[in-house]
mmCIF file of C-alpha atoms in Angstrom:
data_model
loop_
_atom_site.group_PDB
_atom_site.id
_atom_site.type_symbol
_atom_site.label_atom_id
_atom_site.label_comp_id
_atom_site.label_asym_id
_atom_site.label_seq_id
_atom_site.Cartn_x
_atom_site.Cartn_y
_atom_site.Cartn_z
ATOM 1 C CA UNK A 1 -4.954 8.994 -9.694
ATOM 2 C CA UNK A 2 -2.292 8.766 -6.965
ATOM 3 C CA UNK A 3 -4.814 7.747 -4.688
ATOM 4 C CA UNK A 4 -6.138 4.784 -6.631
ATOM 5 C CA UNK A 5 -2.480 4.329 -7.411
ATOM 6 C CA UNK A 6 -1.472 3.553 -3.680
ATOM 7 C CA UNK A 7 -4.632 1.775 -3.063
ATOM 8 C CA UNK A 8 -3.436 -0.801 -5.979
ATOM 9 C CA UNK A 9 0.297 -0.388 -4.340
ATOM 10 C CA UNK A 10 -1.232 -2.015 -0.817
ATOM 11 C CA UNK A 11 -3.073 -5.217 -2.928
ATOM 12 C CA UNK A 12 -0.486 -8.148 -2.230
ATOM 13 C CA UNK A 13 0.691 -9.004 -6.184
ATOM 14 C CA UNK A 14 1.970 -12.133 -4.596
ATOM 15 C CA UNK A 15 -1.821 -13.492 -3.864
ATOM 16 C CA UNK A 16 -2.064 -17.367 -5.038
ATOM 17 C CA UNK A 17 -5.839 -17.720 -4.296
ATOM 18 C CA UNK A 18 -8.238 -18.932 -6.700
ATOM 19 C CA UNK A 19 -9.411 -16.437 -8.744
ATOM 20 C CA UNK A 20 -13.546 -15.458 -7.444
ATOM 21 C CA UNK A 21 -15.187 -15.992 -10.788
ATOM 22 C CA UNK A 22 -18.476 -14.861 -10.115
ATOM 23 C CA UNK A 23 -16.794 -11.851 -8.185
ATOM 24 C CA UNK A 24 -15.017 -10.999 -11.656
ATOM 25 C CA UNK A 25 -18.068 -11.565 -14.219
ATOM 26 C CA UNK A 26 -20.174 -9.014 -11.638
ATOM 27 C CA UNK A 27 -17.594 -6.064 -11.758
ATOM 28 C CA UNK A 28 -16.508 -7.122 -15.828
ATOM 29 C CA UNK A 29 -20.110 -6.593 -16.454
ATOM 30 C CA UNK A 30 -20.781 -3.365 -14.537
ATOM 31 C CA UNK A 31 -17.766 -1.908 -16.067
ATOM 32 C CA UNK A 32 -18.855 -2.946 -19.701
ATOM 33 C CA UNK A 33 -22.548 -1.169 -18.887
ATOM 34 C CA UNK A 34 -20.501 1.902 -17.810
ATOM 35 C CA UNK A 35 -18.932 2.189 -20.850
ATOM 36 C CA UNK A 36 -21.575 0.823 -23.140
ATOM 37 C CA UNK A 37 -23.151 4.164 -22.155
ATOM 38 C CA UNK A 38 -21.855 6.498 -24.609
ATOM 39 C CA UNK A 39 -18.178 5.397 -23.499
ATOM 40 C CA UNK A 40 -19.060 6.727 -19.684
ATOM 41 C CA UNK A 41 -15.394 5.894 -18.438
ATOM 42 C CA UNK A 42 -16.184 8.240 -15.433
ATOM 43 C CA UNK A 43 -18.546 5.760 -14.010
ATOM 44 C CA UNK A 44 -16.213 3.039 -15.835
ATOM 45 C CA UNK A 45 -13.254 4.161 -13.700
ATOM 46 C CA UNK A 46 -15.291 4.229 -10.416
ATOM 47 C CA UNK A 47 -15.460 0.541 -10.663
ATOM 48 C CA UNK A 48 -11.921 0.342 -9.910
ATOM 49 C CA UNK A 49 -12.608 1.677 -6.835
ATOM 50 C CA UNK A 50 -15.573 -1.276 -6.668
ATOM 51 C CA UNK A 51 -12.683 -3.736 -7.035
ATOM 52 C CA UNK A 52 -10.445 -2.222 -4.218
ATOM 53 C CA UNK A 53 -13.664 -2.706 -2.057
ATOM 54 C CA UNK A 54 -14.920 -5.944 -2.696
ATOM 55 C CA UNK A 55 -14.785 -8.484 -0.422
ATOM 56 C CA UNK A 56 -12.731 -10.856 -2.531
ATOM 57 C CA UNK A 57 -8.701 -11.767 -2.368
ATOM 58 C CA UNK A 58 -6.092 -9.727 -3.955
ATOM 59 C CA UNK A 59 -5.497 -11.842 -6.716
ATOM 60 C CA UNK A 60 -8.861 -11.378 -8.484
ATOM 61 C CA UNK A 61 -8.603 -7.287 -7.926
ATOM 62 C CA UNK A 62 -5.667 -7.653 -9.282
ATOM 63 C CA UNK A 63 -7.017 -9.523 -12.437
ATOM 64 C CA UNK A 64 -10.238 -6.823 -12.691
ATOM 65 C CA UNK A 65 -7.925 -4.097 -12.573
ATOM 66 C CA UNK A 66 -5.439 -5.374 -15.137
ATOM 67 C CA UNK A 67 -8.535 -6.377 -17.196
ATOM 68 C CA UNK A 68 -9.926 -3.159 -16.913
ATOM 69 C CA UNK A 69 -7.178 -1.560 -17.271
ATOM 70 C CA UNK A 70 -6.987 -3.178 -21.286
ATOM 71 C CA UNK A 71 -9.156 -0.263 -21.922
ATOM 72 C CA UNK A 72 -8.721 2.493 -19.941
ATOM 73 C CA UNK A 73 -4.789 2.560 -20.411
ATOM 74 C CA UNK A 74 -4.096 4.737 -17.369
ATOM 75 C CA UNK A 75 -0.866 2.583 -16.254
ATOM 76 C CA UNK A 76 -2.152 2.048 -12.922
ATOM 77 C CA UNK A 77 -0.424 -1.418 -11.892
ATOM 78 C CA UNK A 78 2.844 0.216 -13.621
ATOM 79 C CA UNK A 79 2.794 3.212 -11.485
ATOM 80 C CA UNK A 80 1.770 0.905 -8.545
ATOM 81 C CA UNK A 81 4.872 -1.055 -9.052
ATOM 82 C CA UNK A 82 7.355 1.877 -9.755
ATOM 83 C CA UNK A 83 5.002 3.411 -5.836
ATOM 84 C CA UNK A 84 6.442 0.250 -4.050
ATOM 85 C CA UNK A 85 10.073 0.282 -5.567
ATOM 86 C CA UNK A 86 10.284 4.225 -4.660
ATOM 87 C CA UNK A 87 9.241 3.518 -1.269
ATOM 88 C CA UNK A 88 11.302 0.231 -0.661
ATOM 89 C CA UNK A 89 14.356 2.786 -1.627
ATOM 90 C CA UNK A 90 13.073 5.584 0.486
ATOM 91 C CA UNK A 91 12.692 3.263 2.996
ATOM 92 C CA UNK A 92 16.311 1.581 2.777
ATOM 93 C CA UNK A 93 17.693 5.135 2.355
ATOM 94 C CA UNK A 94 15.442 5.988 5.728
ATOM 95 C CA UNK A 95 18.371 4.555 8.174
ATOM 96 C CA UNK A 96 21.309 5.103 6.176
ATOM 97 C CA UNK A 97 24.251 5.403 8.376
ATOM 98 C CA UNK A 98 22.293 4.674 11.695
ATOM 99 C CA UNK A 99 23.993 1.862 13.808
ATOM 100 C CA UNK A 100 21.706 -1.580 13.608
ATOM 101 C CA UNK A 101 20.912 -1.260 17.174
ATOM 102 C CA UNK A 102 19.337 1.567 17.234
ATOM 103 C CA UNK A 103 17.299 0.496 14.331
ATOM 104 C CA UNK A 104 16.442 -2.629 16.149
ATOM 105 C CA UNK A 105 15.302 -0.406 18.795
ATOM 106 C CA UNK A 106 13.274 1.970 16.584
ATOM 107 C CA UNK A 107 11.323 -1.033 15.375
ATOM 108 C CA UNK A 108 10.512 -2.210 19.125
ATOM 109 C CA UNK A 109 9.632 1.151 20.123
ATOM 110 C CA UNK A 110 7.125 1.167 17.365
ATOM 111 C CA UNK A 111 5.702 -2.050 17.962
ATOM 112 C CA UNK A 112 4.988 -1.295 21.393
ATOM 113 C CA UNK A 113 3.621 1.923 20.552
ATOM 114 C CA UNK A 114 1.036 -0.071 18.092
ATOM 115 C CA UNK A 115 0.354 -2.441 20.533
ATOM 116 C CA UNK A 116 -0.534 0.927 23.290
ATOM 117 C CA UNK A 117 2.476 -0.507 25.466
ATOM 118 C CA UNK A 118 3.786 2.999 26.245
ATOM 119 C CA UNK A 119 6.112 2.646 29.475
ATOM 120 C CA UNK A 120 8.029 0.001 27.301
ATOM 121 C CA UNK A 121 8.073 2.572 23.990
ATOM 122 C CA UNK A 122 9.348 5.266 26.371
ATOM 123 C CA UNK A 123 12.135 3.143 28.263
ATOM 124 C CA UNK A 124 13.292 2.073 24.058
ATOM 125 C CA UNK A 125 13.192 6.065 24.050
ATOM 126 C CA UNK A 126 15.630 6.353 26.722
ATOM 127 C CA UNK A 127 17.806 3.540 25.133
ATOM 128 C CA UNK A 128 18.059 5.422 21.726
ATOM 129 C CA UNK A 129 19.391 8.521 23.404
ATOM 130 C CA UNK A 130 21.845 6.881 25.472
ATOM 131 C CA UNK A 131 23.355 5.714 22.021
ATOM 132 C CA UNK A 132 23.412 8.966 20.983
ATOM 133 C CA UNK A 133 20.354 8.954 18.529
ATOM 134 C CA UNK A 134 16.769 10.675 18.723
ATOM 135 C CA UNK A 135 13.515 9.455 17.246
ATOM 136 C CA UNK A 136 10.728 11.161 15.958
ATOM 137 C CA UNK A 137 7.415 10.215 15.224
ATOM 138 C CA UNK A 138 6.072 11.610 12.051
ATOM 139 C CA UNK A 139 3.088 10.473 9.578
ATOM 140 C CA UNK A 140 5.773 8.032 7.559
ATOM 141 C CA UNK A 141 7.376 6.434 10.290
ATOM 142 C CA UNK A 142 9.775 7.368 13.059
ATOM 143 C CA UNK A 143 12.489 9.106 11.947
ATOM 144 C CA UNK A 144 16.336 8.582 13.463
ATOM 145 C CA UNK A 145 18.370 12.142 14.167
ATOM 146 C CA UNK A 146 21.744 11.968 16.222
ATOM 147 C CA UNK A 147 21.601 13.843 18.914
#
């Protein structure tokens, strides 16, 4: 559930497109044979995970799922949405009483690391700790210690 949950949290709820019609009647009618067999929302809710790959735009995934989710009632672009406001706060909370510069810095150093420029992350390194700060590199993002 949390899974399908952040995978929903990553769509962009934003998308204008026009909506893929004939992307939506293909997955609206697999997911009505899936439950057409004696209510098989198993396979039913394994076409979610059909939308999420499709290669369509965000906006109609978001339609299938908030169409689908009519019946199966799992709250999924509810918990999506409260998944996005917990991590904009995490996130905001994430620098709390770190000086803007070193922020800045933090951001180039990770930029540079994504684009495999590592002299340049590890002289933004050096930078940081001359302001009194540390940076760590963990699976959610670098994290700011002072020193």
């Amino acid at each position: 559930y949390e899974k399908l949950v952040q995978k929903i949290a990553q769509l962009d709820f934003d998308d204008n497109s026009e909506l893929d019609q004939a992307t939506v009647d293909k997955l609206q009618d697999k997911f009505v044979k899936n439950l057409a067999i004696d209510l098989n929302t198993a396979n039913a809710v394994s076409v979610l995970y059909d939308v999420l790959k499709a290669d369509t735009n965000d906006r109609t995934k978001l339609y299938l799922i908030n169409d689908f989710e009519r019946v199966l009632s799992l709250g999924l672009l509810d918990r999506a949405d409260k998944y996005l406001q917990a991590k904009a706060e995490k996130e905001a909370n994430r620098y709390a009483g770190v000086p803007e510069e070193v922020v800045k810095l933090v951001d180039e150093r990770a930029q540079a690391k994504k684009a495999k420029d590592f002299a340049k992350a590890d002289a933004l390194r050096d930078q940081i700790s001359a302001l009194g700060y540390t940076v760590k590199d963990t699976a959610e993002g670098p994290v700011i210690e002072k020193a």
